[in-house]
CSV table of C-alpha atoms in Angstrom, one decimal:
chain,number,residue,atom,x,y,z
V,78,UNK,CA,-17.3,-69.0,-45.8
V,79,UNK,CA,-14.7,-67.6,-43.6
V,80,UNK,CA,-14.3,-63.8,-43.4
V,81,UNK,CA,-11.2,-61.6,-43.3
V,82,UNK,CA,-10.7,-58.2,-42.1
V,83,UNK,CA,-13.9,-56.5,-40.7
V,84,UNK,CA,-15.1,-52.9,-40.5
V,85,UNK,CA,-16.1,-53.1,-36.9
V,86,UNK,CA,-18.0,-55.4,-34.5
V,87,UNK,CA,-19.8,-58.2,-36.1
V,88,UNK,CA,-23.2,-57.0,-37.4
V,89,UNK,CA,-26.2,-59.1,-38.2
V,90,UNK,CA,-25.2,-62.3,-36.6
V,91,UNK,CA,-27.6,-65.1,-37.5
V,92,UNK,CA,-29.5,-67.0,-34.8
V,93,UNK,CA,-31.9,-69.8,-34.7
V,94,UNK,CA,-35.0,-67.6,-34.5
V,95,UNK,CA,-33.8,-65.2,-37.2
V,96,UNK,CA,-37.0,-66.1,-39.3
V,97,UNK,CA,-39.2,-64.3,-36.7
V,98,UNK,CA,-36.8,-61.3,-36.2
V,99,UNK,CA,-37.6,-58.0,-37.8
V,100,UNK,CA,-35.7,-56.9,-40.9
V,101,UNK,CA,-33.1,-54.4,-39.8
V,102,UNK,CA,-30.5,-54.6,-42.6
V,103,UNK,CA,-30.4,-53.8,-46.3
V,104,UNK,CA,-28.9,-55.5,-49.2
V,105,UNK,CA,-26.4,-53.2,-50.5
V,106,UNK,CA,-27.0,-54.2,-54.2
V,107,UNK,CA,-30.8,-54.2,-54.5
V,108,UNK,CA,-31.8,-52.3,-51.3
V,109,UNK,CA,-34.1,-55.2,-50.1
V,110,UNK,CA,-34.6,-55.6,-46.4
V,111,UNK,CA,-32.7,-58.5,-44.7
V,112,UNK,CA,-32.8,-60.1,-41.4
V,113,UNK,CA,-29.1,-60.9,-41.1
V,114,UNK,CA,-25.9,-60.3,-42.9
V,115,UNK,CA,-24.2,-63.5,-42.0
V,116,UNK,CA,-24.6,-66.7,-40.0
V,117,UNK,CA,-22.1,-67.9,-37.3
V,118,UNK,CA,-22.3,-71.6,-37.3
V,119,UNK,CA,-19.5,-72.6,-34.9
V,120,UNK,CA,-15.9,-72.0,-34.1
V,121,UNK,CA,-15.8,-68.8,-36.1
V,122,UNK,CA,-17.1,-70.4,-39.3
V,123,UNK,CA,-19.1,-67.7,-40.9
V,124,UNK,CA,-21.3,-67.7,-44.0
V,125,UNK,CA,-22.5,-64.4,-45.7
V,126,UNK,CA,-26.1,-64.3,-46.3
V,127,UNK,CA,-27.2,-64.2,-50.0
V,128,UNK,CA,-30.1,-62.0,-50.9
V,129,UNK,CA,-32.8,-62.9,-53.3
V,130,UNK,CA,-31.1,-60.9,-56.1
V,131,UNK,CA,-28.5,-63.8,-55.8
V,132,UNK,CA,-25.7,-61.4,-54.5
V,133,UNK,CA,-24.2,-61.1,-51.0
V,134,UNK,CA,-26.4,-59.0,-48.7
V,135,UNK,CA,-23.3,-57.0,-47.5
V,136,UNK,CA,-19.9,-57.8,-49.1
V,137,UNK,CA,-18.4,-55.0,-47.1
V,138,UNK,CA,-18.5,-56.9,-43.8
V,139,UNK,CA,-15.3,-58.8,-45.0
V,140,UNK,CA,-13.5,-55.4,-46.1
V,141,UNK,CA,-11.0,-53.2,-44.4
V,142,UNK,CA,-12.5,-49.9,-43.2
V,143,UNK,CA,-10.0,-48.2,-45.7
V,144,UNK,CA,-11.6,-50.0,-48.6
V,145,UNK,CA,-15.0,-49.0,-47.4
V,146,UNK,CA,-13.8,-45.3,-47.1
V,147,UNK,CA,-12.4,-45.3,-50.5
V,148,UNK,CA,-15.6,-46.6,-52.0
V,149,UNK,CA,-17.5,-43.9,-50.0
V,150,UNK,CA,-15.3,-41.3,-51.3
V,151,UNK,CA,-16.1,-42.6,-54.9
V,152,UNK,CA,-19.8,-42.2,-53.9
V,153,UNK,CA,-20.7,-45.8,-54.6
V,154,UNK,CA,-24.2,-46.6,-53.5
V,155,UNK,CA,-23.2,-50.0,-52.1
V,156,UNK,CA,-20.8,-48.3,-49.6
V,157,UNK,CA,-23.4,-45.7,-48.6
V,158,UNK,CA,-26.0,-48.5,-47.9
V,159,UNK,CA,-23.4,-50.5,-45.9
V,160,UNK,CA,-22.6,-47.4,-43.7
V,161,UNK,CA,-26.1,-46.2,-43.2
V,162,UNK,CA,-28.1,-49.3,-42.8
V,163,UNK,CA,-25.7,-52.2,-41.8
V,164,UNK,CA,-23.5,-50.4,-39.3
V,165,UNK,CA,-24.2,-48.7,-36.0
V,166,UNK,CA,-22.1,-45.4,-36.7
V,167,UNK,CA,-23.2,-42.6,-34.4
V,168,UNK,CA,-20.5,-40.0,-35.0
V,169,UNK,CA,-22.7,-37.7,-37.2
V,170,UNK,CA,-23.2,-35.2,-34.4
V,171,UNK,CA,-19.5,-34.9,-33.6
V,172,UNK,CA,-18.7,-34.9,-37.4
V,173,UNK,CA,-21.2,-32.0,-37.9
V,174,UNK,CA,-19.7,-30.0,-35.2
V,175,UNK,CA,-16.1,-30.6,-36.3
V,176,UNK,CA,-17.1,-29.7,-40.0
V,177,UNK,CA,-18.7,-26.5,-38.9
V,178,UNK,CA,-15.6,-25.6,-36.9
V,179,UNK,CA,-13.5,-26.1,-40.0
V,180,UNK,CA,-15.8,-24.1,-42.1
V,181,UNK,CA,-15.8,-21.3,-39.4
V,182,UNK,CA,-12.1,-21.3,-39.2
V,183,UNK,CA,-11.8,-20.9,-42.9
V,184,UNK,CA,-14.1,-17.9,-43.0
V,185,UNK,CA,-12.3,-16.4,-39.9
V,186,UNK,CA,-8.9,-17.0,-41.6
V,187,UNK,CA,-10.0,-15.2,-44.8
V,188,UNK,CA,-11.6,-12.3,-42.7
V,189,UNK,CA,-8.3,-11.8,-40.8
V,190,UNK,CA,-6.2,-12.0,-43.8
V,191,UNK,CA,-8.2,-9.2,-45.5
V,192,UNK,CA,-8.3,-6.8,-42.5
V,193,UNK,CA,-5.7,-4.3,-41.5
V,194,UNK,CA,-6.1,-3.0,-37.9
V,195,UNK,CA,-4.3,-0.3,-36.0
V,196,UNK,CA,-6.2,-0.9,-32.8
V,197,UNK,CA,-4.5,-2.0,-29.5
V,198,UNK,CA,-3.5,-5.7,-29.2
V,199,UNK,CA,-6.2,-6.5,-26.5
V,200,UNK,CA,-8.9,-5.0,-28.6
V,201,UNK,CA,-7.8,-6.9,-31.7
V,202,UNK,CA,-7.7,-10.3,-29.9
V,203,UNK,CA,-11.2,-9.6,-28.5
V,204,UNK,CA,-12.5,-8.7,-32.0
V,205,UNK,CA,-10.9,-11.8,-33.5
V,206,UNK,CA,-12.5,-14.1,-31.0
V,207,UNK,CA,-15.9,-12.8,-31.6
V,208,UNK,CA,-15.3,-12.9,-35.4
V,209,UNK,CA,-14.7,-16.6,-35.1
V,210,UNK,CA,-17.9,-17.1,-33.1
V,211,UNK,CA,-19.8,-15.1,-35.7
V,212,UNK,CA,-18.3,-17.1,-38.6
V,213,UNK,CA,-19.5,-20.3,-36.7
V,214,UNK,CA,-23.0,-18.9,-36.4
V,215,UNK,CA,-23.1,-18.0,-40.1
V,216,UNK,CA,-21.8,-21.5,-41.1
V,217,UNK,CA,-24.5,-23.2,-38.8
V,218,UNK,CA,-27.3,-21.0,-40.2
V,219,UNK,CA,-26.3,-21.7,-43.8
V,220,UNK,CA,-26.2,-25.5,-43.2
V,221,UNK,CA,-29.5,-25.4,-41.4
V,222,UNK,CA,-31.0,-23.5,-44.3
V,223,UNK,CA,-29.6,-26.1,-46.7
V,224,UNK,CA,-31.1,-28.9,-44.8
V,225,UNK,CA,-34.6,-27.2,-44.3
V,226,UNK,CA,-34.6,-26.7,-48.2
V,227,UNK,CA,-34.0,-30.4,-48.8
V,228,UNK,CA,-36.5,-31.6,-46.2
V,229,UNK,CA,-39.2,-29.1,-47.4
V,230,UNK,CA,-38.9,-30.4,-50.9
V,231,UNK,CA,-39.0,-34.0,-50.0
V,232,UNK,CA,-42.1,-33.3,-47.8
V,233,UNK,CA,-43.9,-31.7,-50.6
V,234,UNK,CA,-42.9,-34.4,-52.9
V,235,UNK,CA,-43.5,-37.2,-50.3
V,236,UNK,CA,-45.9,-39.3,-52.4
V,237,UNK,CA,-43.1,-39.6,-55.1
V,238,UNK,CA,-40.2,-40.2,-52.8
V,239,UNK,CA,-41.1,-43.4,-51.3
V,240,UNK,CA,-43.8,-46.2,-51.0
V,241,UNK,CA,-43.7,-45.8,-47.3
V,242,UNK,CA,-43.3,-42.9,-45.0
V,243,UNK,CA,-39.7,-41.7,-45.3
V,244,UNK,CA,-37.3,-41.8,-42.3
V,245,UNK,CA,-36.3,-38.1,-42.0
V,246,UNK,CA,-34.1,-38.9,-38.9
V,247,UNK,CA,-32.1,-41.3,-40.9
V,248,UNK,CA,-31.9,-38.8,-43.8
V,249,UNK,CA,-30.5,-36.1,-41.5
V,250,UNK,CA,-27.9,-38.6,-40.2
V,251,UNK,CA,-27.0,-39.4,-43.9
V,252,UNK,CA,-26.6,-35.8,-44.9
V,253,UNK,CA,-24.5,-35.0,-41.8
V,254,UNK,CA,-22.2,-38.0,-42.5
V,255,UNK,CA,-22.0,-37.2,-46.2
V,256,UNK,CA,-20.8,-33.7,-45.4
V,257,UNK,CA,-17.4,-35.2,-44.3
V,258,UNK,CA,-15.7,-33.4,-47.3
V,259,UNK,CA,-15.7,-30.3,-45.4
V,260,UNK,CA,-12.8,-31.7,-43.4
V,261,UNK,CA,-10.7,-30.9,-46.4
V,262,UNK,CA,-11.1,-27.2,-45.9
V,263,UNK,CA,-8.3,-27.1,-43.3
V,264,UNK,CA,-5.6,-28.7,-45.4
V,265,UNK,CA,-6.6,-26.4,-48.3
V,266,UNK,CA,-6.0,-23.4,-46.0
V,267,UNK,CA,-2.8,-24.8,-44.4
V,268,UNK,CA,-1.2,-25.6,-47.8
V,269,UNK,CA,-2.2,-22.4,-49.4
V,270,UNK,CA,-1.3,-21.9,-53.1
V,271,UNK,CA,-2.5,-20.2,-56.2
V,272,UNK,CA,-5.1,-22.9,-56.8
V,273,UNK,CA,-6.7,-22.7,-53.2
V,274,UNK,CA,-9.9,-21.0,-54.6
V,275,UNK,CA,-10.4,-23.7,-57.1
V,276,UNK,CA,-9.7,-26.4,-54.4
V,277,UNK,CA,-12.5,-24.8,-52.2
V,278,UNK,CA,-14.9,-24.9,-55.2
V,279,UNK,CA,-14.1,-28.6,-55.9
V,280,UNK,CA,-14.6,-29.5,-52.1
V,281,UNK,CA,-18.0,-27.8,-52.4
V,282,UNK,CA,-19.0,-29.7,-55.4
V,283,UNK,CA,-17.7,-33.0,-53.7
V,284,UNK,CA,-19.8,-32.3,-50.6
V,285,UNK,CA,-23.0,-31.7,-52.7
V,286,UNK,CA,-22.3,-34.8,-54.8
V,287,UNK,CA,-22.0,-36.7,-51.6
V,288,UNK,CA,-25.3,-35.2,-50.2
V,289,UNK,CA,-27.0,-36.1,-53.5
V,290,UNK,CA,-25.8,-39.7,-53.2
V,291,UNK,CA,-26.9,-39.8,-49.4
V,292,UNK,CA,-30.4,-38.7,-50.4
V,293,UNK,CA,-30.8,-41.2,-53.2
V,294,UNK,CA,-29.6,-44.1,-51.1
V,295,UNK,CA,-31.5,-43.3,-47.9
V,296,UNK,CA,-34.9,-42.8,-49.5
V,297,UNK,CA,-34.3,-45.1,-52.6
V,298,UNK,CA,-35.5,-42.4,-55.0
V,299,UNK,CA,-34.3,-41.6,-58.5
V,300,UNK,CA,-31.5,-39.2,-59.5
V,301,UNK,CA,-33.9,-36.5,-60.6
V,302,UNK,CA,-35.6,-36.1,-57.3
V,303,UNK,CA,-32.3,-36.3,-55.5
V,304,UNK,CA,-30.8,-33.6,-57.7
V,305,UNK,CA,-34.0,-31.4,-57.3
V,306,UNK,CA,-33.7,-31.8,-53.4
V,307,UNK,CA,-30.1,-30.7,-53.4
V,308,UNK,CA,-31.0,-27.7,-55.7
V,309,UNK,CA,-33.8,-26.7,-53.2
V,310,UNK,CA,-31.3,-26.7,-50.4
V,311,UNK,CA,-28.9,-24.6,-52.3
V,312,UNK,CA,-31.8,-22.1,-53.2
V,313,UNK,CA,-32.6,-21.7,-49.6
V,314,UNK,CA,-29.0,-21.4,-48.6
V,315,UNK,CA,-28.5,-18.7,-51.3
V,316,UNK,CA,-31.5,-16.9,-49.9
V,317,UNK,CA,-29.7,-16.9,-46.6
V,318,UNK,CA,-26.6,-15.5,-48.2
V,319,UNK,CA,-28.7,-12.7,-49.7
V,320,UNK,CA,-30.2,-12.0,-46.2
V,321,UNK,CA,-26.7,-11.5,-44.8
V,322,UNK,CA,-25.8,-9.2,-47.8
V,323,UNK,CA,-28.9,-7.1,-47.1
V,324,UNK,CA,-27.4,-6.8,-43.5
V,325,UNK,CA,-24.4,-5.2,-45.1
V,326,UNK,CA,-22.3,-8.4,-45.0
V,327,UNK,CA,-20.1,-9.0,-48.1
V,328,UNK,CA,-19.6,-12.4,-49.8
V,329,UNK,CA,-15.9,-12.8,-50.1
V,330,UNK,CA,-15.9,-15.8,-52.5
V,331,UNK,CA,-18.1,-18.3,-54.4
V,332,UNK,CA,-17.6,-20.6,-51.3
V,333,UNK,CA,-19.7,-18.3,-49.2
V,334,UNK,CA,-16.9,-16.9,-47.2
V,335,UNK,CA,-18.0,-13.7,-45.5
V,336,UNK,CA,-15.9,-10.6,-44.8
V,337,UNK,CA,-17.1,-7.9,-42.4
V,338,UNK,CA,-17.1,-4.3,-43.5
V,339,UNK,CA,-16.6,-3.2,-39.9
V,340,UNK,CA,-14.0,-4.0,-37.4
């Protein structure tokens, strides 16, 4: 069967010795391992591999990236399996850094909007710069606490999470990629309106939903354990927020935006 638009370089090309090759792909429907996604016979004639569940191993290799992105936004498990198992996307580190910068900018913007200063201009600029660095550090610590909470719960419940040893590096990559919803924080600030606080809360819910789906797909566990893992992460993150409050930091909103009491 010929293929149309593709989401990137051709993954999973079949070869004569495929039977002896290790399984490195996953069926997006049943999560079974697969040795190849398609076979390239000759002159660009391709045939998508059919899984033992009688469905294509990965139908998304024919789809445009926009279609894949829309399905990922809808939190479809098939789209998550395609991205995590059947592609070689290595932007999770850069995406994480950019998301943290977005969150730090949002907190810094809220902080500057609430402060009234009469100090000299140079001193104000210096203070504002360090305020941004501080917001970035807080955002990083909160995300770290969230991930530690998730990993700790999954480590304790390891006998229940998978038949074989879970790949925590892949899970970390999945969590970082599934946090892409934080990029929406910047538009929410730029187009500020009366519903901005509600938008920020909805963004938080969307990110948590994406994290929930990423855990469920990566470890192939049930919804209950995925939900408990996310709640464990939120619990440790809330503990971190409480720690900052004890240090005389004030929580400015439900989205964990901090405002300093001192200039």
